[in-house]
mmCIF file of C-alpha atoms in Angstrom:
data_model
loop_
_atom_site.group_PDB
_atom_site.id
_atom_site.type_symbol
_atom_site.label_atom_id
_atom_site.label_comp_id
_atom_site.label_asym_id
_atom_site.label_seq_id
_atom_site.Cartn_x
_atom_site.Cartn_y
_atom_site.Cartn_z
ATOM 1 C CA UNK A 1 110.711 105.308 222.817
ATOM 2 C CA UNK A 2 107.357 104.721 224.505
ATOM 3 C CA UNK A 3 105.500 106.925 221.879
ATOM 4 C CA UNK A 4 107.031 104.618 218.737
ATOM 5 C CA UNK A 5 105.855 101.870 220.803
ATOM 6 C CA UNK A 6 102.266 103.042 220.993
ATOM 7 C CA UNK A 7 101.986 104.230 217.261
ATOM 8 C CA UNK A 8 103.554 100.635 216.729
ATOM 9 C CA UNK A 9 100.961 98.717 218.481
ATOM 10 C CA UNK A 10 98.441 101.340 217.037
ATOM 11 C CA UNK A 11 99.322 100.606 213.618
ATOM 12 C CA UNK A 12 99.146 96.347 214.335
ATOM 13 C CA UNK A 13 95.504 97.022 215.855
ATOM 14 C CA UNK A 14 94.463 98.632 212.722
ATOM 15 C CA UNK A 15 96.413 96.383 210.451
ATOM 16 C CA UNK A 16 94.319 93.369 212.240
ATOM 17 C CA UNK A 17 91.196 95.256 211.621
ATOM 18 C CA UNK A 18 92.046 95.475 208.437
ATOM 19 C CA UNK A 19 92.643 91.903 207.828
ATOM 20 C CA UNK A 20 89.730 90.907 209.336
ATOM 21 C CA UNK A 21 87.134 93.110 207.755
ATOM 22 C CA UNK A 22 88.957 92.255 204.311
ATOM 23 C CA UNK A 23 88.505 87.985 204.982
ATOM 24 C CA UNK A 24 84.711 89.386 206.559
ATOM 25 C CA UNK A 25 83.769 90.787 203.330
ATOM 26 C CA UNK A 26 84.587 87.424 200.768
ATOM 27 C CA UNK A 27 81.924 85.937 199.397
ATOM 28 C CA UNK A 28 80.416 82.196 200.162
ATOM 29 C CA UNK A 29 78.217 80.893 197.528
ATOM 30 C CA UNK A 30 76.774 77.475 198.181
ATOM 31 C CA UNK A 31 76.646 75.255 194.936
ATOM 32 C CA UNK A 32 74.214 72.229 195.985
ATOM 33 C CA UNK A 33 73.709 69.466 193.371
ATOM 34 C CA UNK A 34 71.553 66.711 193.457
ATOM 35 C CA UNK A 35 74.078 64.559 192.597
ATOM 36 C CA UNK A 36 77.368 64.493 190.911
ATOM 37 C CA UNK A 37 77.844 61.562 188.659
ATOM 38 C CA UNK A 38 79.037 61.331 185.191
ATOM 39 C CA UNK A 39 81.134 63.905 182.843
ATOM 40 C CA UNK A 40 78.575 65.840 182.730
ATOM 41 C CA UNK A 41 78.069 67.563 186.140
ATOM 42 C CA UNK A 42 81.974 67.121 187.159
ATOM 43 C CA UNK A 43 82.367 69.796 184.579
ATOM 44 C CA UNK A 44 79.616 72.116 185.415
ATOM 45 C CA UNK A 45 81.299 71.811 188.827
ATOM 46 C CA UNK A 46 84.794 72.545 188.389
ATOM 47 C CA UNK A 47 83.674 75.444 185.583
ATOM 48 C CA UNK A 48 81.456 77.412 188.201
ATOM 49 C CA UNK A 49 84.297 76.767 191.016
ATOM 50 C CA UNK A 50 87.047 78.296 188.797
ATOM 51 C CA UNK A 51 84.580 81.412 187.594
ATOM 52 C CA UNK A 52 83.746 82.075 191.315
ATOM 53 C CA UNK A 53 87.332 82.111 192.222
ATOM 54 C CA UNK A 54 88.195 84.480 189.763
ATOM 55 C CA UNK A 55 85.966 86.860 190.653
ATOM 56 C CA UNK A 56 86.991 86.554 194.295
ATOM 57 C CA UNK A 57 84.317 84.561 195.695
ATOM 58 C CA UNK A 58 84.304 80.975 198.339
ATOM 59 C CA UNK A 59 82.594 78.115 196.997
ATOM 60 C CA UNK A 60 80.842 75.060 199.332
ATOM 61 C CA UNK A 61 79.763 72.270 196.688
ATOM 62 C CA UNK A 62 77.234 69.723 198.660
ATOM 63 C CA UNK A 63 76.401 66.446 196.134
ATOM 64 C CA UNK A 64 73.236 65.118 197.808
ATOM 65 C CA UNK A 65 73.318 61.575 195.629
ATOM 66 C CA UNK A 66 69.476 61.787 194.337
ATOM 67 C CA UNK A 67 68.450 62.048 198.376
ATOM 68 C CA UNK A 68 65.767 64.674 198.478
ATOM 69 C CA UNK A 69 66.049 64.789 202.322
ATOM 70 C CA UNK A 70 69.792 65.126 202.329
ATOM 71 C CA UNK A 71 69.912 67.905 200.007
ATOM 72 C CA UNK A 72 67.380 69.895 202.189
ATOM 73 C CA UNK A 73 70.081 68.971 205.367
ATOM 74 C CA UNK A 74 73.010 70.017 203.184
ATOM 75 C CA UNK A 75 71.633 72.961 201.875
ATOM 76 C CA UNK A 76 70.477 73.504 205.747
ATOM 77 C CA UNK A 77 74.087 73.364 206.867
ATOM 78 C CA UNK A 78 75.010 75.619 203.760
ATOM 79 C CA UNK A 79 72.853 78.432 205.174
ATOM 80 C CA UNK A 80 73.831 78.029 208.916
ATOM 81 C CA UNK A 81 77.420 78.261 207.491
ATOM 82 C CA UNK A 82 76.815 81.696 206.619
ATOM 83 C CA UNK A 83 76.544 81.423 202.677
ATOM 84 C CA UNK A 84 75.472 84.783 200.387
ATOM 85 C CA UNK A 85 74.194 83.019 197.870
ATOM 86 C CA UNK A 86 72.884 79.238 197.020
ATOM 87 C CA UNK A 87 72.701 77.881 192.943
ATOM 88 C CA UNK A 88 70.588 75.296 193.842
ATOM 89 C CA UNK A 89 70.083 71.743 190.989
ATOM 90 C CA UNK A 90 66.952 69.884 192.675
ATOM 91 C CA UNK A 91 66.425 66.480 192.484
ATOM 92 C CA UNK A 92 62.675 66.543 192.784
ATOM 93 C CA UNK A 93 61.543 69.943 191.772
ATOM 94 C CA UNK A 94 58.733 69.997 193.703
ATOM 95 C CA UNK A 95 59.776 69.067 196.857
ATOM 96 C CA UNK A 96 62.439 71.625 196.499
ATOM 97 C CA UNK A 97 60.541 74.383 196.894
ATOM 98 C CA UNK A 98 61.338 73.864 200.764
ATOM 99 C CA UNK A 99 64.880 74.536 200.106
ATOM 100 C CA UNK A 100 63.719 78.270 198.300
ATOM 101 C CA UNK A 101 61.595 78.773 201.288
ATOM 102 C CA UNK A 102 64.329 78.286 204.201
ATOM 103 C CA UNK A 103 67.178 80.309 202.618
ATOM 104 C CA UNK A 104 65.035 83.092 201.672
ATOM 105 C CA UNK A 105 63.978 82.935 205.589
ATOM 106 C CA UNK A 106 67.628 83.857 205.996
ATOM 107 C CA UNK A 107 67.823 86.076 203.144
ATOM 108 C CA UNK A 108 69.937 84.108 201.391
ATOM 109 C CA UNK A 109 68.994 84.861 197.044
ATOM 110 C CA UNK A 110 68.284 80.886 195.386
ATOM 111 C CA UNK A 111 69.375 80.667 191.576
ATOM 112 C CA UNK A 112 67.751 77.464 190.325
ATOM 113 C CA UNK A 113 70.790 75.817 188.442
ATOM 114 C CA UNK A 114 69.885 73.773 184.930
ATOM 115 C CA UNK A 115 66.051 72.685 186.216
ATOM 116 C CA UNK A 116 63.884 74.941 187.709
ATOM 117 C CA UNK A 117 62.605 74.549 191.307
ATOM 118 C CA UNK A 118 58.559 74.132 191.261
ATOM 119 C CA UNK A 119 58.367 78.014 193.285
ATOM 120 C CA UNK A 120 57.961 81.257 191.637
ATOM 121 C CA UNK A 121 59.530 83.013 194.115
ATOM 122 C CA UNK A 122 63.379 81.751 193.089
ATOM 123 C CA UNK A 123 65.330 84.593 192.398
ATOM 124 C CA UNK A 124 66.491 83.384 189.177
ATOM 125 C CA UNK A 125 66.544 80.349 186.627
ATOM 126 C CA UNK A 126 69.898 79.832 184.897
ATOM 127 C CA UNK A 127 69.540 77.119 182.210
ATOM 128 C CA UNK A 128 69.746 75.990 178.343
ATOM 129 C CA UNK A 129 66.399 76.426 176.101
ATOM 130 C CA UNK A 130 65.508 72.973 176.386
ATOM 131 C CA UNK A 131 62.736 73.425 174.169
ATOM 132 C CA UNK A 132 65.001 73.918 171.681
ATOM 133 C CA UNK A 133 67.082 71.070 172.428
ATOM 134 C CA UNK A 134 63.282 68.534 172.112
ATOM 135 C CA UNK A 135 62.743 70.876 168.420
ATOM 136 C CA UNK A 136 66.910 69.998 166.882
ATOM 137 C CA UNK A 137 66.657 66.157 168.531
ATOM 138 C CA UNK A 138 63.203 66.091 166.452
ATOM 139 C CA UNK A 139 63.975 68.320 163.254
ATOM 140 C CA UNK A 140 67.141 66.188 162.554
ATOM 141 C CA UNK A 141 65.271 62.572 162.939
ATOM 142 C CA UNK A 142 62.523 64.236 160.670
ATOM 143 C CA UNK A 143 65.118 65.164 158.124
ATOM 144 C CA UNK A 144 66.365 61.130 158.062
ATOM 145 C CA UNK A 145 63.297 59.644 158.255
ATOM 146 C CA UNK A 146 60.385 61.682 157.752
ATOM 147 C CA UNK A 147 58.128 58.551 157.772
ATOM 148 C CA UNK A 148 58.369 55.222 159.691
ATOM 149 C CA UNK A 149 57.633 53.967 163.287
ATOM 150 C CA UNK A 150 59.236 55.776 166.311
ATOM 151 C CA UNK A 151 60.082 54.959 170.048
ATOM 152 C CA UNK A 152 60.041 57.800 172.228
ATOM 153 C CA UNK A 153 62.353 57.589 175.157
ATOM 154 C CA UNK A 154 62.182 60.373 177.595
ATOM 155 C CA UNK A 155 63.922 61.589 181.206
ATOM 156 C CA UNK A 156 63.019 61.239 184.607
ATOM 157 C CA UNK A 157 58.977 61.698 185.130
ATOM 158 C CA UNK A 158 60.546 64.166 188.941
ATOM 159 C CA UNK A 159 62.364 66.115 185.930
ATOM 160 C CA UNK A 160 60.276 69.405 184.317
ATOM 161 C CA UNK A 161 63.022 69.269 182.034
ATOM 162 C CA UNK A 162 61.804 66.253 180.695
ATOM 163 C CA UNK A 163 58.630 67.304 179.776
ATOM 164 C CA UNK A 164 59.809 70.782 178.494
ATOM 165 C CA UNK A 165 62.378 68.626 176.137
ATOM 166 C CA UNK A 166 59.080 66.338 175.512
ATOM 167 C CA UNK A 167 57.316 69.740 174.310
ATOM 168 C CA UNK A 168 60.164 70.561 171.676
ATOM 169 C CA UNK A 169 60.014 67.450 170.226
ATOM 170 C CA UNK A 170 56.177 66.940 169.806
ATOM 171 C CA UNK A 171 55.706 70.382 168.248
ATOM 172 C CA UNK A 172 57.739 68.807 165.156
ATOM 173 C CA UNK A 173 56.373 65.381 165.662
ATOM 174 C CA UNK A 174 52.575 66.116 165.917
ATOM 175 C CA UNK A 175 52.082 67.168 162.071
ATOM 176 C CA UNK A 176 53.493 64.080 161.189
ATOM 177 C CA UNK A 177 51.414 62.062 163.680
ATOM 178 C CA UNK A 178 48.760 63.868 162.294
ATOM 179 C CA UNK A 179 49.141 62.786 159.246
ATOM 180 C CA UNK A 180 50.163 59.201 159.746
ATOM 181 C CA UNK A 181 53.140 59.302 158.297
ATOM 182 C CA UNK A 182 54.919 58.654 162.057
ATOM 183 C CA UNK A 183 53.101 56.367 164.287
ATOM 184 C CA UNK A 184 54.538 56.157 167.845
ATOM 185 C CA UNK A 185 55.228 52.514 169.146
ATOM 186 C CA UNK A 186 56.125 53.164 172.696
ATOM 187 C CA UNK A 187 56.304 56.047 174.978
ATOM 188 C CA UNK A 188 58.585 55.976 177.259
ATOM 189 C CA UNK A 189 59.778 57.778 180.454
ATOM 190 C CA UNK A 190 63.266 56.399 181.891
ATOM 191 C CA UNK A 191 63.759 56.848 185.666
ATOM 192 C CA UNK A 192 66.457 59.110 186.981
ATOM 193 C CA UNK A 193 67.909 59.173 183.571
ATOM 194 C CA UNK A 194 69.102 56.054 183.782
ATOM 195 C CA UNK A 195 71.267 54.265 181.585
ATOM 196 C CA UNK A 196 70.370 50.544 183.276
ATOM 197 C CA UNK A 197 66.895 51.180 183.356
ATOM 198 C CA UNK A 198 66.630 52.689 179.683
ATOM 199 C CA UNK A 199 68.283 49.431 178.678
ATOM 200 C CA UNK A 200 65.696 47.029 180.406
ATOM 201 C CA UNK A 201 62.606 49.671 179.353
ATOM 202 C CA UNK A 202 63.953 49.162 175.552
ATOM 203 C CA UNK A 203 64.786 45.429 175.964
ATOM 204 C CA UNK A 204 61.404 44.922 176.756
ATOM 205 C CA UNK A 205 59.831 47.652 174.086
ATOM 206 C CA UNK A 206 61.973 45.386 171.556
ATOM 207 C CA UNK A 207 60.970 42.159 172.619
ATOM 208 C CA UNK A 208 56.920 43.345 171.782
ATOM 209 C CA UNK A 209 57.989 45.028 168.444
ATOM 210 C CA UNK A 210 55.835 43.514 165.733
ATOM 211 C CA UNK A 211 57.121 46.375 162.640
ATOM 212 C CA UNK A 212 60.227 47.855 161.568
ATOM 213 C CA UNK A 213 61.755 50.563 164.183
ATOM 214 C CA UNK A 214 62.631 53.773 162.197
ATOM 215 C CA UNK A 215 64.465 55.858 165.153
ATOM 216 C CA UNK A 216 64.500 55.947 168.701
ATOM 217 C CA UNK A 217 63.985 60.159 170.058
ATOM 218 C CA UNK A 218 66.342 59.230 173.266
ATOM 219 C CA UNK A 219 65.941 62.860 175.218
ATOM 220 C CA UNK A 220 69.639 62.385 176.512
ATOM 221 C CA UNK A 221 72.876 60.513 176.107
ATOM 222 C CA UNK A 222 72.587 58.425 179.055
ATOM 223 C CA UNK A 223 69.151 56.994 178.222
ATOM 224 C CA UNK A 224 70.507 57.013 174.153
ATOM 225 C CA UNK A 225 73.446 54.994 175.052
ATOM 226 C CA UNK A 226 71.388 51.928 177.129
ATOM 227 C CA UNK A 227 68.667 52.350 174.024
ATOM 228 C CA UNK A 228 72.107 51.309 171.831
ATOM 229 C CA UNK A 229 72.852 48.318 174.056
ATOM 230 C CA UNK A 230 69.316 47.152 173.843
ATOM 231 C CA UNK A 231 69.708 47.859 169.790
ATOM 232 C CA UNK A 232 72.886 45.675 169.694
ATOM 233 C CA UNK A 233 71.438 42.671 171.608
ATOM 234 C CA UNK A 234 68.829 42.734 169.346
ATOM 235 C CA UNK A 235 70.678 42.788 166.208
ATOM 236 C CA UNK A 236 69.219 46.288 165.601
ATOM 237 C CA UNK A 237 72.181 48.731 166.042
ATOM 238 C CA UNK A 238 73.428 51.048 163.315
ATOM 239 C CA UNK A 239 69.906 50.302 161.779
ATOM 240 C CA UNK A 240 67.621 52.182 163.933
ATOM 241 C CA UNK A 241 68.224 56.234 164.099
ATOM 242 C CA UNK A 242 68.921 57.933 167.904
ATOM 243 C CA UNK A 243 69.074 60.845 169.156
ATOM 244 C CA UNK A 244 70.889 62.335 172.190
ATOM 245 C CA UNK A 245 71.850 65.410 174.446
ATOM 246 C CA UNK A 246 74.910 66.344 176.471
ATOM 247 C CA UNK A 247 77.515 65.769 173.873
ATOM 248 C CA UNK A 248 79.163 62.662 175.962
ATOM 249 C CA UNK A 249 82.691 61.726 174.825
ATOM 250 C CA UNK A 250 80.512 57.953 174.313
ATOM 251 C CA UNK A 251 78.037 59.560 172.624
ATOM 252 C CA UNK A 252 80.694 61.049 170.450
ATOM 253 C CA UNK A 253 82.292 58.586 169.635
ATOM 254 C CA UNK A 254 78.867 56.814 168.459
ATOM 255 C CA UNK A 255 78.329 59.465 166.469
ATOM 256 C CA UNK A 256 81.746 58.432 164.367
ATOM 257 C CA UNK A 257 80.967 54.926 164.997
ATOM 258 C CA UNK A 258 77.864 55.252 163.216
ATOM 259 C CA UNK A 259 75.090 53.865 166.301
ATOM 260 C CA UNK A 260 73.758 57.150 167.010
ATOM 261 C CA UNK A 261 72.480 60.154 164.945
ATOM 262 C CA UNK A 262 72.724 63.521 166.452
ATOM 263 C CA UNK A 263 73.604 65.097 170.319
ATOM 264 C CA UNK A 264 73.110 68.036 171.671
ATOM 265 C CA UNK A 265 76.164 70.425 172.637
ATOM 266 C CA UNK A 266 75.316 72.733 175.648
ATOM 267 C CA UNK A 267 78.328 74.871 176.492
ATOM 268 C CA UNK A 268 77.996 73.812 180.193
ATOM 269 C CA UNK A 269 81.653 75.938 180.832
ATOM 270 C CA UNK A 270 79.518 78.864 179.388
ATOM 271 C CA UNK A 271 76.029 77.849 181.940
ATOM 272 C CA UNK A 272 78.408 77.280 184.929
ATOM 273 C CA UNK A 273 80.357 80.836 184.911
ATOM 274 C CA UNK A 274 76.922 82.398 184.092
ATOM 275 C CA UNK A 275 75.605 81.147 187.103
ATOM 276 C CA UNK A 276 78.546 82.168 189.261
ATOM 277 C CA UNK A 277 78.557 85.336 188.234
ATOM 278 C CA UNK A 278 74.649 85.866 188.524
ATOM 279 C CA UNK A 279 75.216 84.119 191.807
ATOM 280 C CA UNK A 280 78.262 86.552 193.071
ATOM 281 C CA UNK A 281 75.862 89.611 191.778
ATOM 282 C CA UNK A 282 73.180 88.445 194.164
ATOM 283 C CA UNK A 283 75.341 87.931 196.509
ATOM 284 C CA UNK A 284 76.092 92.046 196.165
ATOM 285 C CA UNK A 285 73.039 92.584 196.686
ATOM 286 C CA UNK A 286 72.420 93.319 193.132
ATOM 287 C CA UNK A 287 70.542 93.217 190.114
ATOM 288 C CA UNK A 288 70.955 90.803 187.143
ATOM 289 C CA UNK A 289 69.334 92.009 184.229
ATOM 290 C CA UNK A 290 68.116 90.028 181.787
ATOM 291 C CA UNK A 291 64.579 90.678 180.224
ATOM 292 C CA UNK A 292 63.776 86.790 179.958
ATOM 293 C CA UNK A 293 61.364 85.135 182.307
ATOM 294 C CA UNK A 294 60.277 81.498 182.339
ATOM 295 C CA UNK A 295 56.568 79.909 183.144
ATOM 296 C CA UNK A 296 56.606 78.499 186.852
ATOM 297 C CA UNK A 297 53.222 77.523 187.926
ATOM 298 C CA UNK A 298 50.474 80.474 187.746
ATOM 299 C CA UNK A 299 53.337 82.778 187.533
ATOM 300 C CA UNK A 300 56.956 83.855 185.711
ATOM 301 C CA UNK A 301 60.997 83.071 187.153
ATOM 302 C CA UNK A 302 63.306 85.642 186.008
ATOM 303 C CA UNK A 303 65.758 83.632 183.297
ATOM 304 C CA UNK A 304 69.054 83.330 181.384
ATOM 305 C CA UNK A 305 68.248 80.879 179.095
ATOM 306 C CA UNK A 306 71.750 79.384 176.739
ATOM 307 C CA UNK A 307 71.162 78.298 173.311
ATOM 308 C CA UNK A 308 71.998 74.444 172.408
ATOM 309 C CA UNK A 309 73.628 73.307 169.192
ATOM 310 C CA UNK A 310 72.977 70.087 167.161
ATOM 311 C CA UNK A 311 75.780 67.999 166.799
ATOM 312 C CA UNK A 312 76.382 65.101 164.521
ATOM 313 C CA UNK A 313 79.250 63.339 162.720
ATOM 314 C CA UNK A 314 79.371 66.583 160.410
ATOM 315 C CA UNK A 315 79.999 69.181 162.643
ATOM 316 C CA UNK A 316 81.165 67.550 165.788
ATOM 317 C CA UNK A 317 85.154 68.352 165.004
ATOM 318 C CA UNK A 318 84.179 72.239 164.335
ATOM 319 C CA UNK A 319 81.916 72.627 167.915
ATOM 320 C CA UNK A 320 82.479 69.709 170.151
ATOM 321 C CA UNK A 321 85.981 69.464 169.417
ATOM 322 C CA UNK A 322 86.979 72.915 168.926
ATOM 323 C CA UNK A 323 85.386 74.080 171.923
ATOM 324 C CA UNK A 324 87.735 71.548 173.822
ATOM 325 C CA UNK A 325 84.893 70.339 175.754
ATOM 326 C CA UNK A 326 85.545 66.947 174.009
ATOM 327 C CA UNK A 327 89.367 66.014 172.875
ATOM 328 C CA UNK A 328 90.268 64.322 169.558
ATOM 329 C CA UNK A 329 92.654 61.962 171.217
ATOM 330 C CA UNK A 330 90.134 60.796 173.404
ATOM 331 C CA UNK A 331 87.185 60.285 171.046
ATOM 332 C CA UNK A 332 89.855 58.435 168.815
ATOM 333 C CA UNK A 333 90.816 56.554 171.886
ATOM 334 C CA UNK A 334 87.056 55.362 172.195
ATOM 335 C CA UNK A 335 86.526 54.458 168.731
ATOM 336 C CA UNK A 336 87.796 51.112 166.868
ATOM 337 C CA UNK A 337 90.926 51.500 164.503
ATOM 338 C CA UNK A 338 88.703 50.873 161.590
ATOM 339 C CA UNK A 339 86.594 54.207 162.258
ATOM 340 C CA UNK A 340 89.919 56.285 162.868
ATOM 341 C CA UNK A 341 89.663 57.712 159.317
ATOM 342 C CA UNK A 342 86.337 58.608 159.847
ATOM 343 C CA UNK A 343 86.936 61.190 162.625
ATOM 344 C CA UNK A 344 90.052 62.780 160.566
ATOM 345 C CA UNK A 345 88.138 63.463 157.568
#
């Protein structure tokens, strides 16, 4: 009897051993964001959350609300948790560099999530080809108004991806500049993105305009959408052309409702499983292979760079709406009766 009662106990210590070595060897991946506001990142949140879980990895999301400092104490707190990996989305760019530095002081491998941190020495940029996104927002006002008087209306100055969007756009812009046929009003760069302060900017741009306003190149949806108000105050919208990125159910439903021109669809469920998988890799201690590598300062980031899609009124039910990442009822919802038909056709 005292022998079964040894191998018993034996077999509970090595059950226990078990257990623990089994919860020991789960993953942690840190997701830190610089903030979480709008559709937007809420869905590049609970995408990467649901990829990690599948493949059997913990996630610790930390929203640091545009607070450089905080995100440098969450991420801080991240790595003293014991984290195997951080995907890291920088409010300043620069300043984040400091954030690279102290996890790889513990080892820990840094994917720069959807802008890239100003330090060549992140392990890997995950992220759409914005410079694509500035060439469709330009190529499709070019094809409705190849001549006429523009407002440019960019993102945050602390954003690189503002000036990499900026790049897209002038490469199909500057020929036509060239030649006079486009002559640029106002240039404009919109602080945090923001919706309230792309309004007042455009009030103001209005207020000085002394010629006819062919099209407004809005960089994103946010800044697009206070452009609009400012256009409506004015007794301008539906007149003026504007473009867009992020494929916002409002900016959607301007599409139908005729106010703005184009979007830009980025598959962000497709960006935020990427980067949970490339994160869980690292985590492994292995490779992710991808041949791509970005410019970052005097030297290269190793890349996986997503490819955006143009979006109007034309194709938004067959990419948009198909995908799911916007729903039919709810575009509908945000339209006026009157434009129902539109959006059914």
């Amino acid at each position: 009897m005292r022998v079964r009662f040894e191998n018993f106990c034996f077999a509970l210590v090595i059950f226990a051993l078990a257990s623990c070595c089994g919860q020991a060897q789960q993953l942690k991946i840190g997701f830190s964001l610089e903030a979480i506001k709008g559709e937007r990142w809420q869905t590049d949140v609970d995408e990467f959350q649901l990829r990690a879980q599948q493949l059997g990895a913990a996630t610790i999301t930390r929203s640091a609300d545009g607070d450089d400092d905080l995100q440098f104490r969450q991420v801080n707190e991240l790595l003293a948790s014991g984290i195997d990996a951080l995907v890291l989305l920088p409010h300043d760019f620069q300043k984040a560099s400091r954030i690279v530095d102290a996890a790889h002081a513990r080892h820990v491998p840094v994917i720069s999530y959807d802008r890239l941190v100003q330090n060549p020495n992140v392990d890997l940029y995950i992220g759409f080809d914005l410079f694509s996104v500035g060439v469709l927002q330009a190529e499709t006002l070019i094809a409705h108004a190849p001549k006429g008087n523009y407002i440019l209306l960019a993102g945050s100055p602390l954003d690189p991806n503002s000036k990499v969007v900026r790049a897209g756009q002038m490469k199909v812009l500057q020929p036509f500049i060239d030649r006079g046929d486009i002559r640029i009003l106002s240039d404009i760069w919109v602080p945090e993105w923001s919706p309230t302060q792309a309004y007042i900017l455009m009030t103001k741009a209005l207020q000085d305009l002394k010629v006819p306003l062919a099209a407004i190149l809005a960089s994103n949806d946010a800044t697009a959408g206070g452009a609009i108000q400012a256009l409506e105050d004015n007794n301008l919208s539906g007149q003026v052309l504007v473009t867009g990125q992020d494929a916002d159910l409002a900016a959607i439903a301007r599409l139908y409702d005729g106010t703005q021109l184009m979007t830009v669809y980025k598959p962000l469920a497709g960006e935020a499983r990427t980067a949970a998988e490339a994160a869980v890799t690292l985590a492994k201690h292995a490779r992710v292979e991808t041949t791509t590598t970005v410019p970052n300062g005097a030297s290269t980031t190793k890349a996986i760079l997503l490819t955006p899609i143009s979006v109007t009124r034309e194709n938004a039910r067959q990419t948009v709406i198909k995908d799911g990442f916007q729903k039919l009822e709810s575009v509908r919802r945000a339209l006026p009766k009157d434009k129902w038909a539109d959006l059914d056709r």
